[in-house]
Coordinates of C-alpha atoms in Angstrom, one line a residue:
M118 CA 0.0 0.0 0.0
S119 CA 1.2 3.5 -0.7
E120 CA 1.5 6.3 1.8
I121 CA -1.6 7.1 3.8
V122 CA -2.5 10.8 4.0
V123 CA -4.4 11.7 7.1
S124 CA -6.3 15.0 7.6
K125 CA -6.9 16.0 11.3
F126 CA -9.5 18.7 12.2
G127 CA -9.9 20.3 15.6
G128 CA -13.1 21.4 17.3
T129 CA -13.5 24.8 15.5
S130 CA -13.1 23.0 12.1
V131 CA -16.1 20.8 13.0
A132 CA -18.0 23.3 15.2
D133 CA -21.1 23.4 13.1
F134 CA -22.6 22.4 9.7
D135 CA -20.8 25.1 7.8
A136 CA -17.5 24.4 9.4
M137 CA -17.9 20.7 8.7
N138 CA -18.6 21.5 5.1
R139 CA -15.5 23.6 4.8
S140 CA -13.5 20.8 6.3
A141 CA -15.1 18.4 3.8
D142 CA -14.0 20.7 1.0
I143 CA -10.4 20.5 2.2
V144 CA -10.6 16.7 2.4
L145 CA -12.1 16.4 -1.1
S146 CA -9.6 18.8 -2.6
D147 CA -6.8 16.3 -2.0
A148 CA -7.4 12.9 -3.6
N149 CA -4.6 11.5 -1.5
V150 CA -6.4 11.9 1.8
R151 CA -7.5 8.4 2.9
L152 CA -8.2 8.9 6.6
V153 CA -9.8 11.8 8.5
V154 CA -9.5 12.3 12.3
L155 CA -11.8 14.7 14.1
S156 CA -12.1 16.3 17.4
A157 CA -15.5 16.9 19.1
S158 CA -17.4 20.0 17.8
A159 CA -16.2 23.2 19.5
G160 CA -17.6 23.5 23.0
I161 CA -18.7 19.8 23.4
T162 CA -15.6 18.6 25.2
N163 CA -15.9 21.4 27.9
L164 CA -19.6 20.5 28.4
L165 CA -18.8 16.8 28.7
V166 CA -16.0 17.5 31.2
A167 CA -18.4 19.6 33.2
L168 CA -20.9 16.7 33.3
A169 CA -18.1 14.3 34.4
E170 CA -17.5 16.5 37.4
G171 CA -20.9 15.6 38.8
L172 CA -23.6 18.2 38.5
E173 CA -26.9 18.9 40.2
P174 CA -29.9 18.0 38.1
G175 CA -30.6 21.6 36.9
E176 CA -27.0 22.2 35.8
R177 CA -26.8 18.7 34.3
F178 CA -29.9 19.3 32.2
E179 CA -28.5 22.7 31.0
K180 CA -25.3 21.1 29.8
L181 CA -27.1 18.1 28.2
D182 CA -29.4 20.5 26.4
A183 CA -26.5 22.5 25.2
I184 CA -24.8 19.4 23.7
R185 CA -28.1 18.3 22.1
N186 CA -28.6 21.7 20.6
I187 CA -25.0 21.8 19.1
Q188 CA -25.3 18.4 17.6
F189 CA -28.9 18.8 16.4
A190 CA -28.1 22.1 14.7
I191 CA -25.7 20.0 12.5
L192 CA -28.0 17.0 12.2
E193 CA -31.0 19.0 11.1
R194 CA -29.2 20.6 8.2
L195 CA -28.4 17.3 6.6
R196 CA -30.6 16.4 3.7
Y197 CA -31.4 13.0 5.3
P198 CA -31.0 13.5 9.0
N199 CA -32.9 10.3 9.9
V200 CA -30.0 8.2 8.5
I201 CA -28.0 8.9 11.7
R202 CA -30.6 10.4 14.1
E203 CA -31.1 7.2 16.0
E204 CA -27.4 6.8 16.6
I205 CA -26.9 10.4 17.7
E206 CA -29.9 9.9 20.0
R207 CA -28.4 6.8 21.4
L208 CA -25.1 8.6 22.1
L209 CA -26.9 11.4 23.8
E210 CA -28.9 9.0 26.0
N211 CA -25.6 7.3 27.0
I212 CA -24.2 10.7 27.9
T213 CA -27.2 11.3 30.1
V214 CA -26.7 8.0 31.9
L215 CA -23.0 8.6 32.4
A216 CA -23.7 12.2 33.6
E217 CA -26.2 10.8 36.1
A218 CA -23.5 8.3 37.3
A219 CA -21.0 11.1 37.6
A220 CA -23.4 13.0 39.8
L221 CA -23.2 10.0 42.2
A222 CA -19.5 9.4 42.0
T223 CA -16.9 10.8 39.7
S224 CA -13.8 9.0 38.3
P225 CA -11.1 9.5 35.7
A226 CA -12.4 6.5 33.8
L227 CA -15.9 7.9 33.7
T228 CA -14.6 11.2 32.5
D229 CA -12.7 9.6 29.7
E230 CA -15.8 7.6 28.6
L231 CA -18.0 10.7 28.7
V232 CA -15.5 12.8 26.8
S233 CA -15.1 10.2 24.1
H234 CA -18.7 10.8 23.0
G235 CA -17.9 14.1 21.5
E236 CA -15.6 12.6 18.9
L237 CA -18.1 9.8 18.3
M238 CA -20.9 12.3 17.4
S239 CA -18.7 14.6 15.3
T240 CA -17.3 11.7 13.3
L241 CA -20.8 10.3 12.6
L242 CA -22.1 13.7 11.4
F243 CA -19.0 14.3 9.3
V244 CA -19.2 11.0 7.5
E245 CA -22.8 11.7 6.7
I246 CA -21.9 15.1 5.3
L247 CA -19.4 13.3 3.0
R248 CA -21.9 10.7 2.0
E249 CA -24.4 13.4 1.1
R250 CA -21.7 14.5 -1.4
D251 CA -21.7 11.0 -2.9
V252 CA -18.4 10.2 -1.3
Q253 CA -17.9 6.5 -0.4
A254 CA -17.0 7.4 3.2
Q255 CA -16.9 4.8 5.9
W256 CA -17.2 5.5 9.6
F257 CA -14.6 3.7 11.7
D258 CA -14.9 3.4 15.4
V259 CA -11.4 4.0 16.7
R260 CA -12.2 2.1 19.8
K261 CA -11.7 -1.1 17.8
V262 CA -8.0 -0.4 17.5
M263 CA -7.1 2.1 20.2
R264 CA -5.5 0.6 23.2
T265 CA -4.0 2.6 26.1
N266 CA -2.6 2.0 29.5
D267 CA -4.9 2.3 32.5
R268 CA -3.9 5.9 33.5
F269 CA -7.3 7.4 33.0
G270 CA -7.2 11.1 32.2
R271 CA -3.6 10.8 31.1
A272 CA -3.5 7.5 29.2
E273 CA -0.7 6.7 26.8
P274 CA -1.4 4.7 23.6
D275 CA -0.1 1.2 23.5
V276 CA 1.6 1.7 20.1
A277 CA 2.4 -2.0 19.5
A278 CA -1.2 -3.0 20.1
L279 CA -2.5 -0.1 18.1
A280 CA -0.3 -1.0 15.1
E281 CA -1.3 -4.6 15.2
L282 CA -5.1 -3.9 15.5
A283 CA -4.9 -1.2 12.8
A284 CA -3.2 -3.6 10.5
L285 CA -5.9 -6.1 11.1
Q286 CA -9.0 -3.9 11.1
L287 CA -8.2 -0.5 9.6
L288 CA -5.7 -1.1 6.8
P289 CA -7.9 -3.6 4.9
R290 CA -10.6 -1.0 4.7
L291 CA -8.2 1.6 3.5
N292 CA -6.8 -0.8 0.9
E293 CA -10.4 -1.3 -0.4
G294 CA -10.3 2.2 -1.6

């Protein structure tokens, strides 16, 4: 296989529907880009971290509502939002459950799990934006290959395990074109 070109976009580059489309333009302007890595939409990570700190019901609802509003502002501008609505709803429900758990007892592991939902939602939305442009984009759940040590909040990747799992699960998909 030839060299893999990776594009990485931070939170402001995927902050909203228009920003995601500008990022999609960048990806599509270079035929060599084979893999796109995204952060959570701007503001989402801070909201998730706040939820992980364990909030009272009123504050928790406010943060959950803000997350929902940011993601649904993107979702509702898709031509076919129902394609991924159920998955976004499932992730939002999981965030709610985790935030309720954090209100009882916080932990670095719970924080990491909560925060990961930001990237899950932004990647699902971004893939759908690409598909609506007739791009054969595939969503890949990095949790299938990412392995770290158990230092929650400051975890280091297990590069050997990551390389092995990526060779088994990610590279074949990239080789398919």
